[in-house]
mmCIF file of C-alpha atoms in Angstrom:
data_model
loop_
_atom_site.group_PDB
_atom_site.id
_atom_site.type_symbol
_atom_site.label_atom_id
_atom_site.label_comp_id
_atom_site.label_asym_id
_atom_site.label_seq_id
_atom_site.Cartn_x
_atom_site.Cartn_y
_atom_site.Cartn_z
ATOM 1 C CA MET A 1 0.000 0.000 0.000
ATOM 2 C CA ILE A 2 1.118 3.565 -0.777
ATOM 3 C CA THR A 3 2.385 5.530 2.233
ATOM 4 C CA ASN A 4 4.276 8.512 0.724
ATOM 5 C CA LEU A 5 1.236 10.710 0.127
ATOM 6 C CA PRO A 6 0.878 14.353 -0.827
ATOM 7 C CA THR A 7 -1.131 16.671 1.416
ATOM 8 C CA TYR A 8 -4.862 17.061 0.801
ATOM 9 C CA ASP A 9 -4.350 20.456 -0.897
ATOM 10 C CA GLU A 10 -1.563 19.059 -3.087
ATOM 11 C CA ALA A 11 -3.717 16.081 -4.076
ATOM 12 C CA ARG A 12 -6.646 18.352 -4.994
ATOM 13 C CA LYS A 13 -4.402 20.436 -7.263
ATOM 14 C CA ALA A 14 -2.919 17.327 -8.896
ATOM 15 C CA ILE A 15 -6.279 16.040 -10.199
ATOM 16 C CA ARG A 16 -7.125 19.256 -12.089
ATOM 17 C CA GLY A 17 -5.693 17.971 -15.324
ATOM 18 C CA GLY A 18 -7.954 14.931 -15.078
ATOM 19 C CA LYS A 19 -5.420 12.588 -16.697
ATOM 20 C CA ASP A 20 -3.051 11.480 -13.911
ATOM 21 C CA PRO A 21 -4.363 8.205 -12.398
ATOM 22 C CA MET A 22 -1.977 8.396 -9.404
ATOM 23 C CA ALA A 23 -3.364 11.805 -8.484
ATOM 24 C CA PHE A 24 -6.875 10.333 -8.235
ATOM 25 C CA LEU A 25 -5.537 7.317 -6.318
ATOM 26 C CA HIS A 26 -3.768 9.554 -3.795
ATOM 27 C CA LEU A 27 -6.896 11.600 -3.206
ATOM 28 C CA GLY A 28 -8.932 8.406 -2.764
ATOM 29 C CA ILE A 29 -6.500 7.152 -0.121
ATOM 30 C CA ILE A 30 -6.644 10.487 1.680
ATOM 31 C CA TYR A 31 -10.467 10.403 1.815
ATOM 32 C CA ALA A 32 -10.569 6.687 2.763
ATOM 33 C CA ASN A 33 -8.303 7.279 5.763
ATOM 34 C CA GLY A 34 -9.359 10.812 6.687
ATOM 35 C CA ILE A 35 -5.865 12.262 6.313
ATOM 36 C CA GLY A 36 -6.085 16.036 6.841
ATOM 37 C CA ILE A 37 -9.783 15.921 5.902
ATOM 38 C CA THR A 38 -12.987 14.340 7.176
ATOM 39 C CA GLN A 39 -13.107 10.642 6.268
ATOM 40 C CA ASN A 40 -15.496 10.053 3.354
ATOM 41 C CA HIS A 41 -15.699 6.574 1.798
ATOM 42 C CA ALA A 42 -18.157 7.648 -0.902
ATOM 43 C CA LEU A 43 -15.650 10.183 -2.251
ATOM 44 C CA ALA A 44 -12.782 7.730 -1.733
ATOM 45 C CA ASN A 45 -14.517 5.170 -3.929
ATOM 46 C CA TYR A 46 -15.302 7.811 -6.537
ATOM 47 C CA PHE A 47 -11.620 8.674 -6.840
ATOM 48 C CA PHE A 48 -10.535 5.018 -6.757
ATOM 49 C CA ASP A 49 -12.911 4.344 -9.663
ATOM 50 C CA LYS A 50 -11.490 7.307 -11.595
ATOM 51 C CA ALA A 51 -7.939 6.031 -11.016
ATOM 52 C CA ALA A 52 -8.910 2.527 -12.151
ATOM 53 C CA ALA A 53 -10.623 3.886 -15.279
ATOM 54 C CA LEU A 54 -7.384 5.673 -16.171
ATOM 55 C CA GLY A 55 -5.484 2.391 -15.962
ATOM 56 C CA CYS A 56 -4.133 2.431 -12.405
ATOM 57 C CA GLU A 57 -3.896 -1.227 -11.360
ATOM 58 C CA ASP A 58 -3.074 -0.286 -7.737
ATOM 59 C CA ALA A 59 -6.537 1.263 -7.447
ATOM 60 C CA TYR A 60 -8.118 -2.201 -7.460
ATOM 61 C CA ASP A 61 -6.244 -3.151 -4.272
ATOM 62 C CA TYR A 62 -7.894 -0.209 -2.520
ATOM 63 C CA ILE A 63 -11.284 -0.971 -4.068
ATOM 64 C CA ILE A 64 -11.069 -4.560 -2.772
ATOM 65 C CA LYS A 65 -10.143 -3.256 0.678
ATOM 66 C CA GLU A 66 -13.218 -1.009 0.651
ATOM 67 C CA TYR A 67 -15.413 -4.037 -0.190
ATOM 68 C CA GLU A 68 -13.802 -6.158 2.523
ATOM 69 C CA THR A 69 -14.466 -3.590 5.234
ATOM 70 C CA CYS A 70 -18.000 -2.905 3.918
ATOM 71 C CA ALA A 71 -17.120 0.728 3.209
ATOM 72 C CA ARG A 72 -18.211 -0.181 -0.309
ATOM 73 C CA ASP A 73 -21.131 -2.574 -0.876
ATOM 74 C CA LEU A 74 -20.221 -5.402 -3.258
ATOM 75 C CA ALA A 75 -23.837 -6.572 -3.491
ATOM 76 C CA ASN A 76 -24.989 -3.091 -4.543
ATOM 77 C CA SER A 77 -22.213 -2.847 -7.140
ATOM 78 C CA LEU A 78 -23.204 -6.191 -8.618
ATOM 79 C CA GLU A 79 -26.886 -5.226 -8.570
ATOM 80 C CA LYS A 80 -26.045 -2.131 -10.571
ATOM 81 C CA ASP A 81 -23.770 -3.854 -13.106
ATOM 82 C CA LEU A 82 -25.436 -7.252 -13.478
ATOM 83 C CA SER A 83 -29.042 -6.143 -13.795
ATOM 84 C CA GLU A 84 -30.978 -7.686 -16.672
ATOM 85 C CA SER A 85 -31.111 -4.431 -18.598
ATOM 86 C CA SER A 86 -27.351 -4.012 -18.872
ATOM 87 C CA SER A 87 -24.576 -6.006 -20.476
ATOM 88 C CA VAL A 88 -21.320 -6.483 -18.622
ATOM 89 C CA SER A 89 -17.947 -6.882 -20.269
ATOM 90 C CA ALA A 90 -15.840 -9.983 -19.668
ATOM 91 C CA VAL A 91 -13.177 -7.709 -18.191
ATOM 92 C CA LYS A 92 -15.555 -6.360 -15.536
ATOM 93 C CA LEU A 93 -16.873 -9.855 -14.721
ATOM 94 C CA ASN A 94 -13.298 -11.057 -14.262
ATOM 95 C CA ARG A 95 -12.680 -8.106 -11.970
ATOM 96 C CA TYR A 96 -15.661 -9.055 -9.818
ATOM 97 C CA ARG A 97 -14.511 -12.683 -9.720
ATOM 98 C CA SER A 98 -11.077 -11.528 -8.621
ATOM 99 C CA ILE A 99 -12.633 -9.443 -5.848
ATOM 100 C CA ALA A 100 -14.847 -12.358 -4.750
ATOM 101 C CA GLU A 101 -11.834 -14.721 -4.712
ATOM 102 C CA THR A 102 -9.829 -12.284 -2.573
ATOM 103 C CA ILE A 103 -12.770 -11.998 -0.185
ATOM 104 C CA ARG A 104 -13.138 -15.786 -0.056
ATOM 105 C CA THR A 105 -9.482 -16.521 0.650
ATOM 106 C CA LYS A 106 -9.634 -14.066 3.555
ATOM 107 C CA LYS A 107 -12.632 -16.031 4.928
ATOM 108 C CA ASN A 108 -15.065 -13.120 4.636
ATOM 109 C CA TYR A 109 -18.002 -15.479 4.114
ATOM 110 C CA GLY A 110 -20.482 -12.840 5.214
ATOM 111 C CA LEU A 111 -19.776 -10.914 2.015
ATOM 112 C CA LEU A 112 -20.100 -14.058 -0.107
ATOM 113 C CA SER A 113 -23.503 -14.769 1.429
ATOM 114 C CA ARG A 114 -24.675 -11.300 0.405
ATOM 115 C CA ILE A 115 -23.911 -11.875 -3.297
ATOM 116 C CA ARG A 116 -25.521 -15.320 -3.550
ATOM 117 C CA LYS A 117 -28.095 -14.277 -6.134
ATOM 118 C CA PHE A 118 -25.330 -13.250 -8.556
ATOM 119 C CA ILE A 119 -23.537 -16.601 -8.415
ATOM 120 C CA PRO A 120 -25.087 -17.920 -11.701
ATOM 121 C CA GLN A 121 -23.688 -14.908 -13.589
ATOM 122 C CA LEU A 122 -20.345 -14.749 -11.804
ATOM 123 C CA TYR A 123 -19.778 -18.501 -11.713
ATOM 124 C CA PRO A 124 -21.790 -20.243 -14.457
ATOM 125 C CA ASP A 125 -19.761 -23.424 -13.847
ATOM 126 C CA TYR A 126 -20.615 -23.580 -10.134
ATOM 127 C CA ASN A 127 -21.452 -27.196 -9.271
ATOM 128 C CA GLN A 128 -23.295 -27.960 -6.035
ATOM 129 C CA GLU A 129 -22.416 -31.664 -6.243
ATOM 130 C CA LYS A 130 -18.710 -30.806 -6.421
ATOM 131 C CA ALA A 131 -19.220 -28.303 -3.607
ATOM 132 C CA THR A 132 -20.714 -31.039 -1.406
ATOM 133 C CA THR A 133 -17.809 -33.383 -2.145
ATOM 134 C CA ASP A 134 -15.263 -30.649 -1.421
ATOM 135 C CA ILE A 135 -16.924 -29.756 1.897
ATOM 136 C CA LEU A 136 -17.085 -33.391 3.016
ATOM 137 C CA ASN A 137 -13.423 -33.886 2.068
ATOM 138 C CA ASP A 138 -12.441 -30.584 3.698
ATOM 139 C CA CYS A 139 -11.098 -29.260 0.376
ATOM 140 C CA ASP A 140 -10.584 -25.528 -0.055
ATOM 141 C CA SER A 141 -12.470 -24.438 -3.185
ATOM 142 C CA MET A 142 -14.703 -21.659 -4.457
ATOM 143 C CA ASP A 143 -17.524 -24.165 -5.023
ATOM 144 C CA ALA A 144 -17.372 -25.307 -1.385
ATOM 145 C CA ASP A 145 -17.311 -21.773 -0.012
ATOM 146 C CA ILE A 146 -20.161 -20.621 -2.247
ATOM 147 C CA TYR A 147 -22.334 -23.503 -1.016
ATOM 148 C CA TYR A 148 -21.401 -22.844 2.601
ATOM 149 C CA SER A 149 -22.100 -19.109 2.255
ATOM 150 C CA GLN A 150 -25.529 -19.908 0.802
ATOM 151 C CA SER A 151 -26.393 -21.938 3.903
ATOM 152 C CA THR A 152 -26.664 -18.831 6.074
ATOM 153 C CA CYS A 153 -28.696 -15.661 5.985
ATOM 154 C CA ASP A 154 -27.311 -12.138 5.507
ATOM 155 C CA ASN A 155 -24.348 -13.083 7.647
ATOM 156 C CA ARG A 156 -22.549 -9.841 8.478
ATOM 157 C CA SER A 157 -20.632 -11.293 11.417
ATOM 158 C CA GLU A 158 -18.399 -13.298 9.098
ATOM 159 C CA ILE A 159 -16.827 -10.168 7.681
ATOM 160 C CA ASP A 160 -13.225 -9.439 8.664
ATOM 161 C CA ILE A 161 -13.268 -12.147 11.344
ATOM 162 C CA LYS A 162 -9.702 -11.555 12.551
ATOM 163 C CA LEU A 163 -10.309 -7.854 13.114
ATOM 164 C CA GLN A 164 -13.479 -8.530 15.118
ATOM 165 C CA ASP A 165 -11.671 -11.090 17.281
ATOM 166 C CA ARG A 166 -8.945 -8.521 18.018
ATOM 167 C CA LEU A 167 -11.558 -5.924 18.986
ATOM 168 C CA LEU A 168 -13.329 -8.412 21.283
ATOM 169 C CA GLU A 169 -10.011 -9.201 22.936
ATOM 170 C CA GLN A 170 -9.564 -5.493 23.688
ATOM 171 C CA LEU A 171 -13.158 -5.112 24.848
ATOM 172 C CA TYR A 172 -12.964 -7.957 27.369
ATOM 173 C CA ALA A 173 -9.406 -7.295 28.543
ATOM 174 C CA PRO A 174 -10.507 -6.376 32.129
ATOM 175 C CA VAL A 175 -12.132 -9.817 32.437
ATOM 176 C CA THR A 176 -9.578 -11.968 30.635
ATOM 177 C CA GLN A 177 -6.681 -10.454 32.600
ATOM 178 C CA ASP A 178 -8.182 -11.684 35.898
ATOM 179 C CA ARG A 179 -6.376 -15.050 35.930
ATOM 180 C CA SER A 180 -7.772 -16.221 39.279
ATOM 181 C CA LEU A 181 -11.334 -15.570 38.070
ATOM 182 C CA LEU A 182 -10.863 -17.574 34.891
ATOM 183 C CA ARG A 183 -9.217 -20.392 36.856
ATOM 184 C CA ASP A 184 -12.143 -20.477 39.289
ATOM 185 C CA ILE A 185 -14.675 -20.609 36.430
ATOM 186 C CA LYS A 186 -12.695 -23.382 34.716
ATOM 187 C CA GLU A 187 -12.549 -25.498 37.884
ATOM 188 C CA ARG A 188 -16.280 -25.174 38.521
ATOM 189 C CA ASN A 189 -17.324 -25.443 34.848
ATOM 190 C CA ASP A 190 -20.630 -23.830 35.857
ATOM 191 C CA VAL A 191 -22.935 -23.024 32.927
ATOM 192 C CA ASP A 192 -24.895 -20.604 35.103
ATOM 193 C CA VAL A 193 -22.184 -17.987 34.517
ATOM 194 C CA LEU A 194 -23.253 -17.958 30.851
ATOM 195 C CA SER A 195 -26.059 -15.881 29.374
ATOM 196 C CA GLN A 196 -29.370 -17.625 28.667
ATOM 197 C CA GLU A 197 -28.759 -17.366 24.908
ATOM 198 C CA THR A 198 -25.378 -19.075 25.271
ATOM 199 C CA ILE A 199 -26.850 -21.867 27.437
ATOM 200 C CA GLU A 200 -29.483 -22.479 24.745
ATOM 201 C CA LEU A 201 -26.714 -22.752 22.138
ATOM 202 C CA LEU A 202 -24.883 -25.332 24.271
ATOM 203 C CA GLN A 203 -28.068 -27.385 24.633
ATOM 204 C CA ALA A 204 -28.722 -27.279 20.885
ATOM 205 C CA ILE A 205 -25.132 -28.425 20.173
ATOM 206 C CA PHE A 206 -25.529 -31.253 22.715
ATOM 207 C CA ASN A 207 -28.775 -32.435 21.062
ATOM 208 C CA TYR A 208 -27.280 -32.104 17.586
ATOM 209 C CA THR A 209 -24.149 -34.089 18.459
ATOM 210 C CA ASN A 210 -26.053 -36.911 20.188
ATOM 211 C CA ALA A 211 -28.575 -37.238 17.362
ATOM 212 C CA TYR A 212 -25.790 -37.123 14.767
ATOM 213 C CA ASP A 213 -23.843 -39.917 16.489
ATOM 214 C CA ALA A 214 -26.988 -42.087 16.632
ATOM 215 C CA ILE A 215 -27.756 -41.510 12.919
ATOM 216 C CA CYS A 216 -24.177 -42.338 11.907
ATOM 217 C CA ARG A 217 -24.154 -45.555 13.968
ATOM 218 C CA GLU A 218 -27.502 -46.690 12.601
ATOM 219 C CA ASN A 219 -26.555 -46.002 8.959
ATOM 220 C CA GLY A 220 -22.882 -46.997 9.025
ATOM 221 C CA ILE A 221 -21.709 -43.449 8.276
ATOM 222 C CA ASN A 222 -18.241 -42.263 9.245
ATOM 223 C CA PRO A 223 -19.053 -39.181 11.375
ATOM 224 C CA LYS A 224 -17.481 -35.808 10.631
ATOM 225 C CA GLU A 225 -15.816 -33.798 13.348
ATOM 226 C CA ILE A 226 -17.781 -31.291 15.377
ATOM 227 C CA MET A 227 -15.985 -29.258 18.015
ATOM 228 C CA THR A 228 -16.589 -30.028 21.679
ATOM 229 C CA VAL A 229 -17.782 -26.786 23.235
ATOM 230 C CA LYS A 230 -17.060 -26.244 26.916
ATOM 231 C CA THR A 231 -18.114 -23.465 29.252
ATOM 232 C CA MET A 232 -14.602 -21.993 29.154
ATOM 233 C CA ASP A 233 -14.768 -21.754 25.356
ATOM 234 C CA LEU A 234 -17.662 -19.338 25.761
ATOM 235 C CA MET A 235 -16.291 -17.271 28.628
ATOM 236 C CA PRO A 236 -16.282 -14.349 28.911
ATOM 237 C CA TYR A 237 -17.264 -14.113 25.230
ATOM 238 C CA ILE A 238 -17.488 -16.217 22.073
ATOM 239 C CA LYS A 239 -14.919 -15.445 19.415
ATOM 240 C CA VAL A 240 -16.330 -14.602 16.000
ATOM 241 C CA SER A 241 -13.983 -17.267 14.610
ATOM 242 C CA THR A 242 -15.719 -19.806 16.909
ATOM 243 C CA PHE A 243 -19.119 -18.815 15.464
ATOM 244 C CA PHE A 244 -17.728 -19.462 12.002
ATOM 245 C CA LEU A 245 -16.089 -22.806 12.846
ATOM 246 C CA LEU A 246 -19.242 -24.089 14.542
ATOM 247 C CA ARG A 247 -21.485 -23.046 11.668
ATOM 248 C CA LYS A 248 -19.207 -24.656 9.103
ATOM 249 C CA GLN A 249 -18.828 -27.946 11.003
ATOM 250 C CA VAL A 250 -22.563 -28.179 11.622
ATOM 251 C CA PHE A 251 -23.228 -27.710 7.903
ATOM 252 C CA ARG A 252 -20.671 -30.377 6.987
ATOM 253 C CA CYS A 253 -22.330 -32.850 9.376
ATOM 254 C CA LEU A 254 -25.678 -32.141 7.698
ATOM 255 C CA LEU A 255 -24.234 -32.865 4.254
ATOM 256 C CA SER A 256 -22.683 -36.108 5.491
ATOM 257 C CA ILE A 257 -26.116 -37.624 6.239
ATOM 258 C CA LYS A 258 -28.058 -36.033 3.360
ATOM 259 C CA ASP A 259 -28.798 -39.429 1.749
ATOM 260 C CA VAL A 260 -30.383 -40.923 4.892
ATOM 261 C CA ASP A 261 -33.789 -39.490 3.930
ATOM 262 C CA PRO A 262 -34.770 -38.059 0.506
ATOM 263 C CA LEU A 263 -36.496 -35.140 2.265
ATOM 264 C CA ILE A 264 -33.076 -33.777 3.252
ATOM 265 C CA SER A 265 -31.789 -33.372 -0.317
ATOM 266 C CA GLU A 266 -35.122 -32.663 -1.964
ATOM 267 C CA GLU A 267 -36.521 -30.155 0.530
ATOM 268 C CA PHE A 268 -34.319 -29.320 3.530
ATOM 269 C CA LEU A 269 -31.206 -28.364 1.559
ATOM 270 C CA THR A 270 -33.239 -26.283 -0.897
ATOM 271 C CA CYS A 271 -34.513 -23.784 1.708
ATOM 272 C CA LEU A 272 -31.483 -23.198 3.936
ATOM 273 C CA ASP A 273 -32.095 -19.447 4.119
ATOM 274 C CA SER A 274 -35.567 -19.814 5.667
ATOM 275 C CA ASP A 275 -35.824 -21.093 9.256
ATOM 276 C CA GLU A 276 -39.614 -21.335 8.952
ATOM 277 C CA GLN A 277 -39.445 -23.552 5.861
ATOM 278 C CA LEU A 278 -36.740 -25.722 7.444
ATOM 279 C CA LEU A 279 -38.902 -26.343 10.507
ATOM 280 C CA ASN A 280 -41.845 -27.233 8.244
ATOM 281 C CA VAL A 281 -39.674 -29.918 6.622
ATOM 282 C CA CYS A 282 -38.671 -31.194 10.078
ATOM 283 C CA GLU A 283 -42.331 -31.929 10.848
ATOM 284 C CA LYS A 284 -42.421 -34.374 7.917
ATOM 285 C CA ILE A 285 -39.508 -36.450 9.229
ATOM 286 C CA LYS A 286 -40.594 -39.708 10.884
ATOM 287 C CA ASP A 287 -37.307 -40.868 12.446
ATOM 288 C CA GLN A 288 -36.914 -39.257 15.893
ATOM 289 C CA ASP A 289 -33.106 -38.983 15.843
ATOM 290 C CA LEU A 290 -33.160 -37.441 12.379
ATOM 291 C CA GLN A 291 -35.922 -35.030 13.319
ATOM 292 C CA LEU A 292 -34.025 -33.958 16.469
ATOM 293 C CA PHE A 293 -30.856 -33.553 14.386
ATOM 294 C CA LEU A 294 -32.532 -31.289 11.816
ATOM 295 C CA ILE A 295 -34.418 -29.250 14.426
ATOM 296 C CA SER A 296 -31.155 -28.796 16.357
ATOM 297 C CA PHE A 297 -29.456 -27.656 13.137
ATOM 298 C CA VAL A 298 -32.044 -24.878 12.826
ATOM 299 C CA GLU A 299 -31.789 -24.013 16.529
ATOM 300 C CA ILE A 300 -27.988 -23.766 16.406
ATOM 301 C CA ASN A 301 -28.155 -21.353 13.486
ATOM 302 C CA ILE A 302 -30.865 -19.276 15.178
ATOM 303 C CA ASP A 303 -28.868 -19.182 18.437
ATOM 304 C CA LEU A 304 -25.691 -18.245 16.552
ATOM 305 C CA ASP A 305 -27.558 -15.482 14.717
ATOM 306 C CA THR A 306 -28.850 -14.112 18.043
ATOM 307 C CA LEU A 307 -25.413 -14.155 19.666
ATOM 308 C CA GLU A 308 -23.749 -12.744 16.555
ATOM 309 C CA ILE A 309 -26.201 -9.824 16.440
ATOM 310 C CA GLU A 310 -25.470 -9.121 20.108
ATOM 311 C CA THR A 311 -21.710 -9.333 19.554
ATOM 312 C CA PHE A 312 -21.878 -7.187 16.445
ATOM 313 C CA GLY A 313 -23.894 -4.580 18.356
ATOM 314 C CA LEU A 314 -21.321 -4.514 21.169
ATOM 315 C CA LEU A 315 -18.480 -4.110 18.684
ATOM 316 C CA ASN A 316 -20.261 -1.224 16.979
ATOM 317 C CA ALA A 317 -20.841 0.401 20.356
ATOM 318 C CA TYR A 318 -17.151 -0.096 21.202
ATOM 319 C CA ARG A 319 -16.029 1.436 17.905
ATOM 320 C CA ASN A 320 -18.352 4.401 18.437
ATOM 321 C CA LYS A 321 -17.223 4.840 22.072
ATOM 322 C CA ASN A 322 -20.774 4.231 23.310
ATOM 323 C CA MET A 323 -20.149 2.732 26.743
ATOM 324 C CA VAL A 324 -23.762 2.201 27.861
ATOM 325 C CA PRO A 325 -24.437 -1.120 26.024
ATOM 326 C CA LEU A 326 -21.005 -2.368 27.050
ATOM 327 C CA ALA A 327 -21.558 -1.463 30.703
ATOM 328 C CA ASN A 328 -24.988 -3.133 30.724
ATOM 329 C CA TYR A 329 -23.580 -6.313 29.167
ATOM 330 C CA LEU A 330 -20.609 -6.541 31.548
ATOM 331 C CA ASN A 331 -22.789 -5.685 34.564
ATOM 332 C CA ALA A 332 -25.054 -8.635 33.706
ATOM 333 C CA TYR A 333 -21.959 -10.844 33.516
ATOM 334 C CA ILE A 334 -20.716 -9.608 36.917
ATOM 335 C CA GLU A 335 -24.167 -10.182 38.422
ATOM 336 C CA ARG A 336 -24.054 -13.841 37.305
ATOM 337 C CA LEU A 337 -20.615 -14.234 38.906
ATOM 338 C CA THR A 338 -21.884 -12.704 42.152
ATOM 339 C CA CYS A 339 -24.951 -14.978 42.215
ATOM 340 C CA ARG A 340 -22.667 -18.027 41.865
ATOM 341 C CA ASN A 341 -20.363 -16.733 44.665
ATOM 342 C CA ILE A 342 -17.414 -16.573 42.305
ATOM 343 C CA ASP A 343 -14.729 -14.207 43.564
ATOM 344 C CA HIS A 344 -13.652 -11.479 41.173
ATOM 345 C CA HIS A 345 -12.006 -8.067 41.200
ATOM 346 C CA LEU A 346 -14.261 -6.417 38.626
ATOM 347 C CA PRO A 347 -15.963 -3.110 39.483
#
């Protein structure tokens, strides 16, 4: 990335000729980062686009970064360019594929889930059967990640996962630095220190795992791995990367038993973005273990959505220096510790 930038005034003067792509790129960087001027991503993207149109290849790196951080909406860009009334050049389609591949390799599945309706145009060779095979074999491929991203709703939490985990680490530093408290919680392994939403997630995972093991034994299926979740894994918060790993493993387990009942392939897997429709399919299932497994699949995703929304809200509050939601959340946590007579040094 470019670091030796002109001042804002110098950059403004440099674009007057309208032909120097680096001048537009510099001004875009200045607006994107708020250097000597109020940060403005709309203007940053305008100048990045101008630089790219003039042949500046470096501009695309900044455009991709804007998509990755949601300062620029990839879904809206695709909606504008891939609408039925307009034709899109092969060059522009390749650009979008390049952006999507960069997003995918950085595990920003939330962005992939938002562009699902454009997959037929972006990836006409996408093959769901190959995607299933790749997921079951734990192969890294665009097909596998497209299928996985289509199994969730508008999943904004899986955007820039590493950054969100770093922010959560900062947010909960007062708790995680109390070693004696964490040791006490670990020794007691008491679920009552968890929020009600987190306890419900643990119960859904327990039901899902037990039903899955029973189905695999009965049908001679080699079970896929699903992480063992302990109280300490969820204290004092759940990492965004844990949300992602759980969701992905749960989906892989579902695919591994898809041939046990035709209703799974024919109906359940065709309405993954609708909890209501999934539960309607569950009512048709006769086998109790399979019904519990599918219902638990829906419950896990609902519970994860609820916890992700809460986490995302806390992170936004933290970024915006709004301490009230954070104080309320941590006070509830401290109240649970006090009720369980767990010693701590938190105010």
